[in-house]
PDB file of C-alpha atoms in Angstrom:
ATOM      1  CA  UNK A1082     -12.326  20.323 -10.241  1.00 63.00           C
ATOM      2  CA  UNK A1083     -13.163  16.668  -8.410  1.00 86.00           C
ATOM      3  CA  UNK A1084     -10.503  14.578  -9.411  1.00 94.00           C
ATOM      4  CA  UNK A1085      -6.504  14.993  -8.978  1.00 94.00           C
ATOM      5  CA  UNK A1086      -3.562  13.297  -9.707  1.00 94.00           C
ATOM      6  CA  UNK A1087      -1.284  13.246  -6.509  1.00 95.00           C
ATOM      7  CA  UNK A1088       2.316  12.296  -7.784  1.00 95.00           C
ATOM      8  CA  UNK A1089       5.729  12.031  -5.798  1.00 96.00           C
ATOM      9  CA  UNK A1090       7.846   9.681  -4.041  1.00 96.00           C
ATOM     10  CA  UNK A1091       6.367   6.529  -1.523  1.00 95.00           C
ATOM     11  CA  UNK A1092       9.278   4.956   0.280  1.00 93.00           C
ATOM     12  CA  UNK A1093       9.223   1.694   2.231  1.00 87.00           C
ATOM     13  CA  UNK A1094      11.775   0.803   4.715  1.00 86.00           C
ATOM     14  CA  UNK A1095      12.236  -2.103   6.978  1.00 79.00           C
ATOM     15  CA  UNK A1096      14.476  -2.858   9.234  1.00 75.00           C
ATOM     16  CA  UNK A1097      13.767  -6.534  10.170  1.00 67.00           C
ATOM     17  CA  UNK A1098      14.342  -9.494   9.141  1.00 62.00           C
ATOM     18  CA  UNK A1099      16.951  -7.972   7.376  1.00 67.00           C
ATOM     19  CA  UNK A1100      17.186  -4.234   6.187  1.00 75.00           C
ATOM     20  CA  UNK A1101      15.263  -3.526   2.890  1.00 76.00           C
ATOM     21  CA  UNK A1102      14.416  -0.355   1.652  1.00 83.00           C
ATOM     22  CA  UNK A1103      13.069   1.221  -1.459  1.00 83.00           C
ATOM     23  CA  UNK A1104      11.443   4.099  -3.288  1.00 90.00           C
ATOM     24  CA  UNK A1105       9.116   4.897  -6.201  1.00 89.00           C
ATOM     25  CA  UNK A1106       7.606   7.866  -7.645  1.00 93.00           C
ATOM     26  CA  UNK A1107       3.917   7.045  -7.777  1.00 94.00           C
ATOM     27  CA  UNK A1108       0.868   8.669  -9.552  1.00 93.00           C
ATOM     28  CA  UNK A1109      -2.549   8.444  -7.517  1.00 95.00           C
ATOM     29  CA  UNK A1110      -6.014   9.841  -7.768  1.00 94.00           C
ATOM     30  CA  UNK A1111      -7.530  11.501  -5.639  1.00 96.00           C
ATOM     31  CA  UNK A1112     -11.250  11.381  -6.285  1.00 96.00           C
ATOM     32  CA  UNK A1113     -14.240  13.203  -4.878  1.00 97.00           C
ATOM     33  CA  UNK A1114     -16.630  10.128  -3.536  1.00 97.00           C
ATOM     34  CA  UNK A1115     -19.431  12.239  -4.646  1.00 97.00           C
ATOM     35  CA  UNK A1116     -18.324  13.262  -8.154  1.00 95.00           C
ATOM     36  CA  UNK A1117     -17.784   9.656  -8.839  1.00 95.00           C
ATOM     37  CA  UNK A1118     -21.524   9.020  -7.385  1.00 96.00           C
ATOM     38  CA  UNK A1119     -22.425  11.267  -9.665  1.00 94.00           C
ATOM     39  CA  UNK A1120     -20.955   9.911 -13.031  1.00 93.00           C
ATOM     40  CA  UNK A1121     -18.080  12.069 -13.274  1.00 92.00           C
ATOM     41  CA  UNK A1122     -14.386  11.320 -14.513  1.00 89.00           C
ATOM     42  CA  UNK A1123     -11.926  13.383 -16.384  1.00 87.00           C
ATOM     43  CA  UNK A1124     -11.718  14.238 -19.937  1.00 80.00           C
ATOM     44  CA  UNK A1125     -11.271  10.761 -22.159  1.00 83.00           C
ATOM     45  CA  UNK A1126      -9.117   9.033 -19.780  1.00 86.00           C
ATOM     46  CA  UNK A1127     -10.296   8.399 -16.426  1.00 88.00           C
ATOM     47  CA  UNK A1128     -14.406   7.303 -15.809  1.00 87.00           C
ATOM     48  CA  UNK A1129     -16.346   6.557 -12.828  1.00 87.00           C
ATOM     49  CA  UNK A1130     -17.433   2.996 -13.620  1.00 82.00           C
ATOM     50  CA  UNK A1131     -16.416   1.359 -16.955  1.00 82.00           C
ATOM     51  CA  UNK A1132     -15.682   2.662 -20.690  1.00 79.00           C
ATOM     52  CA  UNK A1133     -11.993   4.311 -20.312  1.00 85.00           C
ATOM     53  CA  UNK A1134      -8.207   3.385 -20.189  1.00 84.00           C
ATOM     54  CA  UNK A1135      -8.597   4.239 -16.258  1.00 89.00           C
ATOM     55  CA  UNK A1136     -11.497   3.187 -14.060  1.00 91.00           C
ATOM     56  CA  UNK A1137     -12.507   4.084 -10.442  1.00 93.00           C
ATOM     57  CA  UNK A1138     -15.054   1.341  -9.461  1.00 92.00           C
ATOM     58  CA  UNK A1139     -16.514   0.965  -5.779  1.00 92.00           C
ATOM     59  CA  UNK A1140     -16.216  -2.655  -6.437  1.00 90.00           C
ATOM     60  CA  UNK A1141     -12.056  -2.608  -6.114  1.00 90.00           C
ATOM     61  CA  UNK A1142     -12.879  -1.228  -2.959  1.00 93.00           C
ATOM     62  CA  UNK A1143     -15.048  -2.003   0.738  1.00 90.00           C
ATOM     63  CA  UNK A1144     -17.367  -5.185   0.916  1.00 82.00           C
ATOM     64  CA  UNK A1145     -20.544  -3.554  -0.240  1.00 81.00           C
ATOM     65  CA  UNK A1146     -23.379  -4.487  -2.144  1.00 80.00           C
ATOM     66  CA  UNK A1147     -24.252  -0.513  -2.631  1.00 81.00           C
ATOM     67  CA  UNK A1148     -23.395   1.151  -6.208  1.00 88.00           C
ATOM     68  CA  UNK A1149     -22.839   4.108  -4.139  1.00 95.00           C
ATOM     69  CA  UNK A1150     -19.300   5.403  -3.184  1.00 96.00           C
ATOM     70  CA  UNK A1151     -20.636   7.777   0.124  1.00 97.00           C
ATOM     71  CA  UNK A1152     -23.113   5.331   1.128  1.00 96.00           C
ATOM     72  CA  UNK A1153     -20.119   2.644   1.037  1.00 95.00           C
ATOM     73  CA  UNK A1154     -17.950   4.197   3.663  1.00 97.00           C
ATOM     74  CA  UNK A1155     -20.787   5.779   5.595  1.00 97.00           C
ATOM     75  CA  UNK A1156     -21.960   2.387   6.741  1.00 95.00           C
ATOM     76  CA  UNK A1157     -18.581   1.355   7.463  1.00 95.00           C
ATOM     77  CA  UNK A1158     -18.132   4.524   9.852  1.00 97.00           C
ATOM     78  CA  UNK A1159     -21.698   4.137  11.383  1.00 96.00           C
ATOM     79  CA  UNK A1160     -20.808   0.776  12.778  1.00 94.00           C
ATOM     80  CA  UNK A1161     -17.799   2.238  14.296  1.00 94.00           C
ATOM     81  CA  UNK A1162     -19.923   5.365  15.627  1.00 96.00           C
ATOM     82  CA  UNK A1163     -17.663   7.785  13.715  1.00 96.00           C
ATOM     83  CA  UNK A1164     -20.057  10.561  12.566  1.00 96.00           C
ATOM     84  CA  UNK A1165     -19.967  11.185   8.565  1.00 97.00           C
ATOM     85  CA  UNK A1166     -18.318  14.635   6.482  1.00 97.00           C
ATOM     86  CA  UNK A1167     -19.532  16.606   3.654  1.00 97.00           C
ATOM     87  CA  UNK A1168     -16.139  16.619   2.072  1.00 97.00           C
ATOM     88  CA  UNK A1169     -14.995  12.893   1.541  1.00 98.00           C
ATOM     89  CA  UNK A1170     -11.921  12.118  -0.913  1.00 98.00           C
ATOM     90  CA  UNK A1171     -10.550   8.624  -1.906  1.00 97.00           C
ATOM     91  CA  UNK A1172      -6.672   9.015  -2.027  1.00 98.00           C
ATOM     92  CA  UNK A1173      -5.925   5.185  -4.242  1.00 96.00           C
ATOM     93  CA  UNK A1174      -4.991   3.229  -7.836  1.00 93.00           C
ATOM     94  CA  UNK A1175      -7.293   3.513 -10.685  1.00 93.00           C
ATOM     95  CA  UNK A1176      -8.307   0.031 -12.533  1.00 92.00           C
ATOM     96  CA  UNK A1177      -6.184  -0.090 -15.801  1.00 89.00           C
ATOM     97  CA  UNK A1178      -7.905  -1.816 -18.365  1.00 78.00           C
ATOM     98  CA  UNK A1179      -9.845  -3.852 -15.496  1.00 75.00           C
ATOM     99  CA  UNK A1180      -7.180  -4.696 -13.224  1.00 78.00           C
ATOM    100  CA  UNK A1181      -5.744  -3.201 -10.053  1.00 81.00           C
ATOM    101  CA  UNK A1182      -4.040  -4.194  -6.514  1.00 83.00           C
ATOM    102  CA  UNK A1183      -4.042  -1.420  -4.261  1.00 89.00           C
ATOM    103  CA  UNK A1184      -1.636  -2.317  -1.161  1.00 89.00           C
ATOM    104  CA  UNK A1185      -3.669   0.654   0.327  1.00 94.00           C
ATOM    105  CA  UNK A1186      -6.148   3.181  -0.081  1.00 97.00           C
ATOM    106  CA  UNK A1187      -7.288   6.620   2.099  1.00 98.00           C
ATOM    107  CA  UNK A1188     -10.561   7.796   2.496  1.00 98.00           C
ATOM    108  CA  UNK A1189     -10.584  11.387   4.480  1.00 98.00           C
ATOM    109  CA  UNK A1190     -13.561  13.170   5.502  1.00 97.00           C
ATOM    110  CA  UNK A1191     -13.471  17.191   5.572  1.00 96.00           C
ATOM    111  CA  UNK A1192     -15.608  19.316   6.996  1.00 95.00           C
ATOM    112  CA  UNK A1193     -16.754  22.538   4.955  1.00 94.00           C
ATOM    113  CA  UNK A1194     -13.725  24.397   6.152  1.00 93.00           C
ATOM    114  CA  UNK A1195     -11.378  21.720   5.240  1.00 93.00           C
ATOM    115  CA  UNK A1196     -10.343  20.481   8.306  1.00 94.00           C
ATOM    116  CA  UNK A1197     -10.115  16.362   8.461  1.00 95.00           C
ATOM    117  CA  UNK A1198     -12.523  15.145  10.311  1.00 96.00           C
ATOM    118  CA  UNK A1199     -11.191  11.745   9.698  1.00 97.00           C
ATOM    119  CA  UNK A1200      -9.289   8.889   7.867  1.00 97.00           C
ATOM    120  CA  UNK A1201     -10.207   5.564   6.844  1.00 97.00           C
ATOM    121  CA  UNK A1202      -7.009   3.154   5.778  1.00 97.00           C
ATOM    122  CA  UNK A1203      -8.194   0.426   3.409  1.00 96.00           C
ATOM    123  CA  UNK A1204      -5.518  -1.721   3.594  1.00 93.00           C
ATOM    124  CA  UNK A1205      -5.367  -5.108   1.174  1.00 89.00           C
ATOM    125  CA  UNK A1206      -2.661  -7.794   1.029  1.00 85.00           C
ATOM    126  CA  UNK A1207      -1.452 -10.748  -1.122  1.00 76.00           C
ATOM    127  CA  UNK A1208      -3.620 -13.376   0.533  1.00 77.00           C
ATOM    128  CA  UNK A1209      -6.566 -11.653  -0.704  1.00 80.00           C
ATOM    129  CA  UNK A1210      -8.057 -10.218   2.329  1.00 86.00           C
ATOM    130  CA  UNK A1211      -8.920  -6.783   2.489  1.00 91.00           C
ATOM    131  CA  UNK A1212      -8.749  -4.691   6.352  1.00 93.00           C
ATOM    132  CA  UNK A1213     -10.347  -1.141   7.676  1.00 96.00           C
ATOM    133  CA  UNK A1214      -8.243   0.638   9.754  1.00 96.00           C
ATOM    134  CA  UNK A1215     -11.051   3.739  10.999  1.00 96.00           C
ATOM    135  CA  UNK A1216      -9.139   6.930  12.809  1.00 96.00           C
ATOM    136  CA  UNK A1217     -11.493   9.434  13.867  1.00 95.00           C
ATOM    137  CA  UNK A1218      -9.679  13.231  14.212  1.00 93.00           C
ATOM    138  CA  UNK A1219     -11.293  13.365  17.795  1.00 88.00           C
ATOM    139  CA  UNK A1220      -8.534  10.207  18.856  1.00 83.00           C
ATOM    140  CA  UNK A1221      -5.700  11.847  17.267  1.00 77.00           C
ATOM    141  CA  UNK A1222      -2.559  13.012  19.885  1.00 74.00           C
ATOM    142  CA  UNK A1223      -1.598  16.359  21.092  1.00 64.00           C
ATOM    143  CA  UNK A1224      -4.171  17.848  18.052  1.00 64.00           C
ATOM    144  CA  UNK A1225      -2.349  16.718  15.405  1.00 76.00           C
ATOM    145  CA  UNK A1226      -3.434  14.536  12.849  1.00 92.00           C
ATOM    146  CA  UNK A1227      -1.448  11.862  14.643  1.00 93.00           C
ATOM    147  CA  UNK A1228      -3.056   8.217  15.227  1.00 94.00           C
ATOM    148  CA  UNK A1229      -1.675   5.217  17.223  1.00 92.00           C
ATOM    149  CA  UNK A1230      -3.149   1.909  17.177  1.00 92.00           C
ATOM    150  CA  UNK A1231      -2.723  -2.406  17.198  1.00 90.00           C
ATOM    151  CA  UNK A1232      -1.754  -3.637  13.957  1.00 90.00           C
ATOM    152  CA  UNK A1233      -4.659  -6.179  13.675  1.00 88.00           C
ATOM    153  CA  UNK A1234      -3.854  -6.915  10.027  1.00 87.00           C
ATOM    154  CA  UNK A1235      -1.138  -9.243   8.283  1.00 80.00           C
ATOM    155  CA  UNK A1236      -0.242  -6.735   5.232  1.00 81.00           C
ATOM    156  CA  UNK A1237       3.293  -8.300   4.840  1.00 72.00           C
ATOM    157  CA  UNK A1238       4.041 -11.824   4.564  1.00 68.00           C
ATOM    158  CA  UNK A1239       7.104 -12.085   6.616  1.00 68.00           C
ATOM    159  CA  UNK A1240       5.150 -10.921   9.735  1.00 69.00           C
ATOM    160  CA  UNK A1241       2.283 -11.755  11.951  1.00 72.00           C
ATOM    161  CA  UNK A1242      -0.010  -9.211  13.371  1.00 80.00           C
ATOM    162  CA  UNK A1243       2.508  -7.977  16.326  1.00 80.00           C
ATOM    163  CA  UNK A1244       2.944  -4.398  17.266  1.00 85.00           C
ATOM    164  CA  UNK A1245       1.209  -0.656  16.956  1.00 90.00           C
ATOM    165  CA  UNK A1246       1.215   1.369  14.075  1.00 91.00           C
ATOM    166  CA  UNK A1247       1.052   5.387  14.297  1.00 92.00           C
ATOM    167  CA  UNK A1248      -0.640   7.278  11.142  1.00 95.00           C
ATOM    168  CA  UNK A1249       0.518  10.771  10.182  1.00 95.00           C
ATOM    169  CA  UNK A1250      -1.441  12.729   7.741  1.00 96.00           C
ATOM    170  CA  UNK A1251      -0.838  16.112   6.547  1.00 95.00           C
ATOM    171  CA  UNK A1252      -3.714  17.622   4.031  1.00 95.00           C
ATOM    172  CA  UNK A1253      -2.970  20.620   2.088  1.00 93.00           C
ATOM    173  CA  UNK A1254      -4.816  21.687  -0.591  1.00 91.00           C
ATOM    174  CA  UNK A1255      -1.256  21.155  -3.279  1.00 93.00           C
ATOM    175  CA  UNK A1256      -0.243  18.079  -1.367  1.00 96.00           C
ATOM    176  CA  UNK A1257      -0.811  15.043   0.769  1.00 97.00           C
ATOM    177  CA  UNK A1258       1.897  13.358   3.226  1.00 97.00           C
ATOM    178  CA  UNK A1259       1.343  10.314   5.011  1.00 97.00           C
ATOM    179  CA  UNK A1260       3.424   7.795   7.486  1.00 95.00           C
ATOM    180  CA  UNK A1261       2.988   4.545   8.655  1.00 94.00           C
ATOM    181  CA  UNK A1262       5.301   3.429  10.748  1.00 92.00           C
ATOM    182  CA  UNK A1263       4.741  -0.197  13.086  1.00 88.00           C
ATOM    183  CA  UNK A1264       6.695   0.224  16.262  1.00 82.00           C
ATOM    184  CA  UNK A1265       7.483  -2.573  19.333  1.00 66.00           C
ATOM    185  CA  UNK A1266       7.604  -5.895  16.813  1.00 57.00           C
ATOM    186  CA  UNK A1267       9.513  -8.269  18.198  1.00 54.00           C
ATOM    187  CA  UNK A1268      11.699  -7.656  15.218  1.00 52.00           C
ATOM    188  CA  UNK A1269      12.136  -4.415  14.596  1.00 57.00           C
ATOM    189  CA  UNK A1270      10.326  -1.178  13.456  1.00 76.00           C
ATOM    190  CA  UNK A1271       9.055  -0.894  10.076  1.00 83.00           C
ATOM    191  CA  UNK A1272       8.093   2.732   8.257  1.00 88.00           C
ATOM    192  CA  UNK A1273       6.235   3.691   4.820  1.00 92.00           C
ATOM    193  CA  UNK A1274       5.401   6.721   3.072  1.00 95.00           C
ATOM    194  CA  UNK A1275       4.410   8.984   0.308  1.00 97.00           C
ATOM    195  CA  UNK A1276       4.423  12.821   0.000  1.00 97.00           C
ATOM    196  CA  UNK A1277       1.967  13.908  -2.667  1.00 97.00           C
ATOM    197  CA  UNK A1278       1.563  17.011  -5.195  1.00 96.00           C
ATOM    198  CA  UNK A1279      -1.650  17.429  -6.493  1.00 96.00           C
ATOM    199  CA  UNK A1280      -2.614  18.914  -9.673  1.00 93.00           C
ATOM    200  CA  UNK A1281      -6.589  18.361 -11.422  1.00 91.00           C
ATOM    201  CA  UNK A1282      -6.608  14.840 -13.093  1.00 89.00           C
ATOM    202  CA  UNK A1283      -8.063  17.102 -16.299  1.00 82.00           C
ATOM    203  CA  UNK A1284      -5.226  18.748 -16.612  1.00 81.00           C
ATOM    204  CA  UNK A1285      -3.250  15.235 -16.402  1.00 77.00           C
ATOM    205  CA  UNK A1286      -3.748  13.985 -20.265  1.00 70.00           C
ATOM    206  CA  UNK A1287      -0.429  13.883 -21.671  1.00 74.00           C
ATOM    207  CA  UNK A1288       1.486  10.735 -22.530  1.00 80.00           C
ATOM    208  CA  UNK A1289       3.651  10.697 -20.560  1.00 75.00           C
ATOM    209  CA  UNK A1290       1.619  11.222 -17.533  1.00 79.00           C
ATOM    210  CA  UNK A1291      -0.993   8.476 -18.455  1.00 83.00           C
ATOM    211  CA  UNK A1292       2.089   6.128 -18.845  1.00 87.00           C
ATOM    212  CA  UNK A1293       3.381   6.823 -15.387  1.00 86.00           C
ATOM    213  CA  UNK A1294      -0.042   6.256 -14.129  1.00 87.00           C
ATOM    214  CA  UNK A1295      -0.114   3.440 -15.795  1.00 85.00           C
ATOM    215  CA  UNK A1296       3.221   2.132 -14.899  1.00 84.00           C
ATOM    216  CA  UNK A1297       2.056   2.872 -11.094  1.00 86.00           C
ATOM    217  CA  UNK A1298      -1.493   0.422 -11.615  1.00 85.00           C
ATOM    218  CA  UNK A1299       0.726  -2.678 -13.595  1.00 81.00           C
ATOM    219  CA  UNK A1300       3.896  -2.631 -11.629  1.00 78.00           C
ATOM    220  CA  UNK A1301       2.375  -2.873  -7.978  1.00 81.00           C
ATOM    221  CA  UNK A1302       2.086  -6.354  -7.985  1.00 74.00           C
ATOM    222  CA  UNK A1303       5.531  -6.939  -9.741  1.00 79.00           C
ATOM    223  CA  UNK A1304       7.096  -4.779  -7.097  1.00 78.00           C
ATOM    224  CA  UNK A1305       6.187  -6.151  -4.319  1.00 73.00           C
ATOM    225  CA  UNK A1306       6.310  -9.839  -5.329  1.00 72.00           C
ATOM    226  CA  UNK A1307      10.050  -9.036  -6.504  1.00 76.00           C
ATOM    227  CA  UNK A1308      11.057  -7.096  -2.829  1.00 75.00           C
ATOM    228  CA  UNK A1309       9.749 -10.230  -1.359  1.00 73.00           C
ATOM    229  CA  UNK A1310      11.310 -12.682  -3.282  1.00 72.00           C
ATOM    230  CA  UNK A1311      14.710 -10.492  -2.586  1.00 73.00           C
ATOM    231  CA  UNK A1312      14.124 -10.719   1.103  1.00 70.00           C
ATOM    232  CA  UNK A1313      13.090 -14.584   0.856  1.00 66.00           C
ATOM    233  CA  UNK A1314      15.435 -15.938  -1.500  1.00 67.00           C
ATOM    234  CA  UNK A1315      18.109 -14.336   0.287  1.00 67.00           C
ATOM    235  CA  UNK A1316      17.541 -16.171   3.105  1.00 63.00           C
ATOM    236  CA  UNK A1317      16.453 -13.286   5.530  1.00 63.00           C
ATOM    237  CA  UNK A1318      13.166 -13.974   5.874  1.00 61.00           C
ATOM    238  CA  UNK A1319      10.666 -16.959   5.172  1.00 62.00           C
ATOM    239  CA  UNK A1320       6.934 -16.634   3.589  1.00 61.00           C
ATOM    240  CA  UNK A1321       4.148 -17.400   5.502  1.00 60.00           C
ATOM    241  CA  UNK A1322       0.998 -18.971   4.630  1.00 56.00           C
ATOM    242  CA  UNK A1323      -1.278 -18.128   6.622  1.00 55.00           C
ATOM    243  CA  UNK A1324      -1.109 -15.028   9.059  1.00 57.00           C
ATOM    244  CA  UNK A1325      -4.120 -14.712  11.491  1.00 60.00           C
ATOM    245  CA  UNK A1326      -6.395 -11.451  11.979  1.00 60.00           C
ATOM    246  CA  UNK A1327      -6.666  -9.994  15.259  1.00 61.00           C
ATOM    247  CA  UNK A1328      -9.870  -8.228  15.279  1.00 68.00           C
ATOM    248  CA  UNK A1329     -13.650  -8.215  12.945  1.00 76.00           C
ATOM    249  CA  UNK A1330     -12.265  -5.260  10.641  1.00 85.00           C
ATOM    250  CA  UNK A1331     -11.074  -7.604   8.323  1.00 85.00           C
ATOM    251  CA  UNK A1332     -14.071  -7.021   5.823  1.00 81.00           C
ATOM    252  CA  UNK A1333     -13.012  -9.490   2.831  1.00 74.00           C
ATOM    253  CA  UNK A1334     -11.434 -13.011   2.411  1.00 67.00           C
ATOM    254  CA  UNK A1335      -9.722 -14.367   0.062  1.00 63.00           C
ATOM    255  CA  UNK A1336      -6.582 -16.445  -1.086  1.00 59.00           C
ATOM    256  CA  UNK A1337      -2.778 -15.968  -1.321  1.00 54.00           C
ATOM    257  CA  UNK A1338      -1.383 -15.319  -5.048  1.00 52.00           C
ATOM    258  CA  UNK A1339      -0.386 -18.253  -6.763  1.00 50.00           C
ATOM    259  CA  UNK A1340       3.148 -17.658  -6.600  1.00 50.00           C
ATOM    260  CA  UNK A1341       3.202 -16.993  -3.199  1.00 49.00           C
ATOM    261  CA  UNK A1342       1.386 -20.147  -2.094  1.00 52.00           C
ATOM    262  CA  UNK A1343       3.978 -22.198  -4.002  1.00 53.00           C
ATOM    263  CA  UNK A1344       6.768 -20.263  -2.536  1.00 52.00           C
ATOM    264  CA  UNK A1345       5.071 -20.445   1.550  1.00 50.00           C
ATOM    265  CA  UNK A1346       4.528 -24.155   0.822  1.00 53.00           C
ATOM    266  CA  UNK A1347       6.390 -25.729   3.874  1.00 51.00           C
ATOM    267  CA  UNK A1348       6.911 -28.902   1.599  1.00 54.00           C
ATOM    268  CA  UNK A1349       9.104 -26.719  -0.274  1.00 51.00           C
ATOM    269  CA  UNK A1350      11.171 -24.708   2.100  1.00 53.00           C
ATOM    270  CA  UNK A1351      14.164 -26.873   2.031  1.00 58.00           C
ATOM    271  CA  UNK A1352      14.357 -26.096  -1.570  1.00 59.00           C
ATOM    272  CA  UNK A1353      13.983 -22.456  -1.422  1.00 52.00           C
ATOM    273  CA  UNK A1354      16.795 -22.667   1.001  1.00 55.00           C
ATOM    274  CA  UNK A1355      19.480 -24.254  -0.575  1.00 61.00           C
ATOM    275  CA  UNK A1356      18.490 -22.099  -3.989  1.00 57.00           C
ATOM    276  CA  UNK A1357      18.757 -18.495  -1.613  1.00 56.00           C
ATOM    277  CA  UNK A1358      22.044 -20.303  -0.698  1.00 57.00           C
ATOM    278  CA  UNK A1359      23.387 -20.979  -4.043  1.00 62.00           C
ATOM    279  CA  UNK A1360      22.398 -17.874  -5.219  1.00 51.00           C
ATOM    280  CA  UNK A1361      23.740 -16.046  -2.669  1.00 52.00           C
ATOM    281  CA  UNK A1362      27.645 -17.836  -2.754  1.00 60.00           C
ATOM    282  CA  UNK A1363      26.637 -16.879  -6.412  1.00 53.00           C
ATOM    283  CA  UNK A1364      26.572 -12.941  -5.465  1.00 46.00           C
ATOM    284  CA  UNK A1365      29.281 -13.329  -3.230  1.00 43.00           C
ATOM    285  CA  UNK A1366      32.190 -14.982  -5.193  1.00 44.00           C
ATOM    286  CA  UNK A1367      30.865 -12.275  -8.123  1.00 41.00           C
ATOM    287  CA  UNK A1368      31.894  -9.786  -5.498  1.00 41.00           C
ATOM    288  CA  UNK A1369      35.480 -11.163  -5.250  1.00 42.00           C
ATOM    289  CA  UNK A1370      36.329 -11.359  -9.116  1.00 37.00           C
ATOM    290  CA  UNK A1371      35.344  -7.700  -9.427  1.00 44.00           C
ATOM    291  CA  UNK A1372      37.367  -7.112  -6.170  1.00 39.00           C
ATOM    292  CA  UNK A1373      40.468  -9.268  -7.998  1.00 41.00           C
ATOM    293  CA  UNK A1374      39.836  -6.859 -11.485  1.00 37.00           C
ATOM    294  CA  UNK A1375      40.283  -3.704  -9.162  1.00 40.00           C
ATOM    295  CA  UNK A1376      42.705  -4.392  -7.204  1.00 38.00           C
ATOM    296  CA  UNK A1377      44.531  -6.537  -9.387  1.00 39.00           C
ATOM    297  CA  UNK A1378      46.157 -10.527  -9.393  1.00 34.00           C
ATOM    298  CA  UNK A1379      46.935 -11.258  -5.778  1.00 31.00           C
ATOM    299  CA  UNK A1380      50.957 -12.796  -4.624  1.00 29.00           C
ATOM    300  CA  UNK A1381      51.399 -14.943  -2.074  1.00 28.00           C
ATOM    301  CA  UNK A1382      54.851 -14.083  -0.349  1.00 29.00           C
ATOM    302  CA  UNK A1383      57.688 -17.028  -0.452  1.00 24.00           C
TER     303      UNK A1383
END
């Protein structure tokens, strides 16, 4: 058994500008870098490389001219002098039908025993760039599988690249948890998450479970462009452009989504504005007729 699907419930919660929180029941793979090296996907519906509904390709992932998954991340831990592991998992979003957006992926190392030996975030965000975060179990605090770092990395587009983040992983071999949280922005302290069952991906052929996989790869994008344009639209918080990267991790560039370059465009921000403001007088006299239905006609006393 190489491949699993690791299902449950990612949550995202921030608490500046503005509270916003959601969560989403997710479907994941979690693939054995060296099965996929070796050709292997499961049963009709999920290949390594091209030719089914679901594809894990190394090309979605790194910035590597190598065709092979293990030699992908080892270079990427040799220039950080982070020694390699026999056991090496990608936690992430297959491609469906060609297309994916992973907001992030995990690569953990194991030794033979199954301890972690370490954990590689792969981090991408709507301007196209793509950002290693490389945590080697030797750095973790008080033994745990507990790392604290700079956030060098613009993932969302309301903030800049202020503030640590702390990774939490636990590995079991029926689940996965992990926590991000970003502590001591100016703004506030943002956390994200996702506790995982896992189950083998061959067993994982019914319907209804290769829609919700399915659902997971399409509606990423959708989901976070429509959290965003809640937070922006409301007023709360304003796009930006384009965030700076703090350190040479950053290991792809690329360009905003159109939609988000329209909405960032300074030239436009009186007119985003005025709409959030409309829309939100909108929301709020909405809230007083259903408060009149409830409660009933109000009297003014003579």
């Amino acid at each position: 058994m190489s491949h699993f699907l690791a299902s449950g419930p990612v949550w995202h919660v921030r608490q500046a500008p503005g509270r916003h929180a959601f969560a989403y029941r997710m479907h994941y793979l979690w693939c054995d870098v060296d099965a996929l090296d070796r050709g292997e996907g499961a049963g009709r519906w999920l290949s390594a490389g091209a030719g089914r509904m679901f594809q894990m390709r190394l090309e979605d992932h790194l910035q590597t001219t190598d065709r092979n998954w293990r030699n992908g991340i080892e270079s990427w831990l040799d220039r950080a002098g982070i020694a390699t592991a026999p056991r090496i998992h990608i936690l992430s979003l297959p491609r469906l039908l060609g297309r994916t957006f992973n907001p992030v992926s995990f690569w953990i190392g194991r030794d033979e025993a199954g301890d972690v030996l370490w954990m590689v975030a792969e981090v991408n965000n709507t301007f196209g760039a793509r950002h290693l975060y490389l945590l080697d179990a030797k750095d973790g605090e008080d033994g745990q599988l507990r790392w604290r770092c700079p956030k060098a990395f613009a993932v969302s587009p309301f903030h800049d690249v202020e503030g640590r983040y702390e990774f939490r992983l636990e590995l079991t071999d029926s689940g996965i948890e992990i926590g991000i949280d970003l502590e001591g922005h100016a703004d506030g302290i943002f956390r994200t998450g996702m506790r995982l069952d896992l189950r083998p991906a061959a067993q994982a052929g019914g319907l209804g479970i290769l829609a919700a996989v399915a659902g997971s790869v399409a509606l990423a994008v959708p989901r976070i462009l429509w959290h965003a344009a809640r937070l922006h639209f409301s007023g709360k918080a304003r796009l930006m452009l384009a965030p700076r990267e703090r350190d040479g991790w950053t290991i792809h560039h690329g360009e905003a989504v159109l939609l988000q370059r329209l909405v960032a465009n300074p030239a436009m921000g009186k007119a985003w504005k005025r709409l959030g403001q409309i829309l939100s007088k909108r929301g709020t006299s909405k809230q007083d007729m259903d408060h009149g239905t409830r409660t009933g006609p109000r009297t003014t006393p003579v």
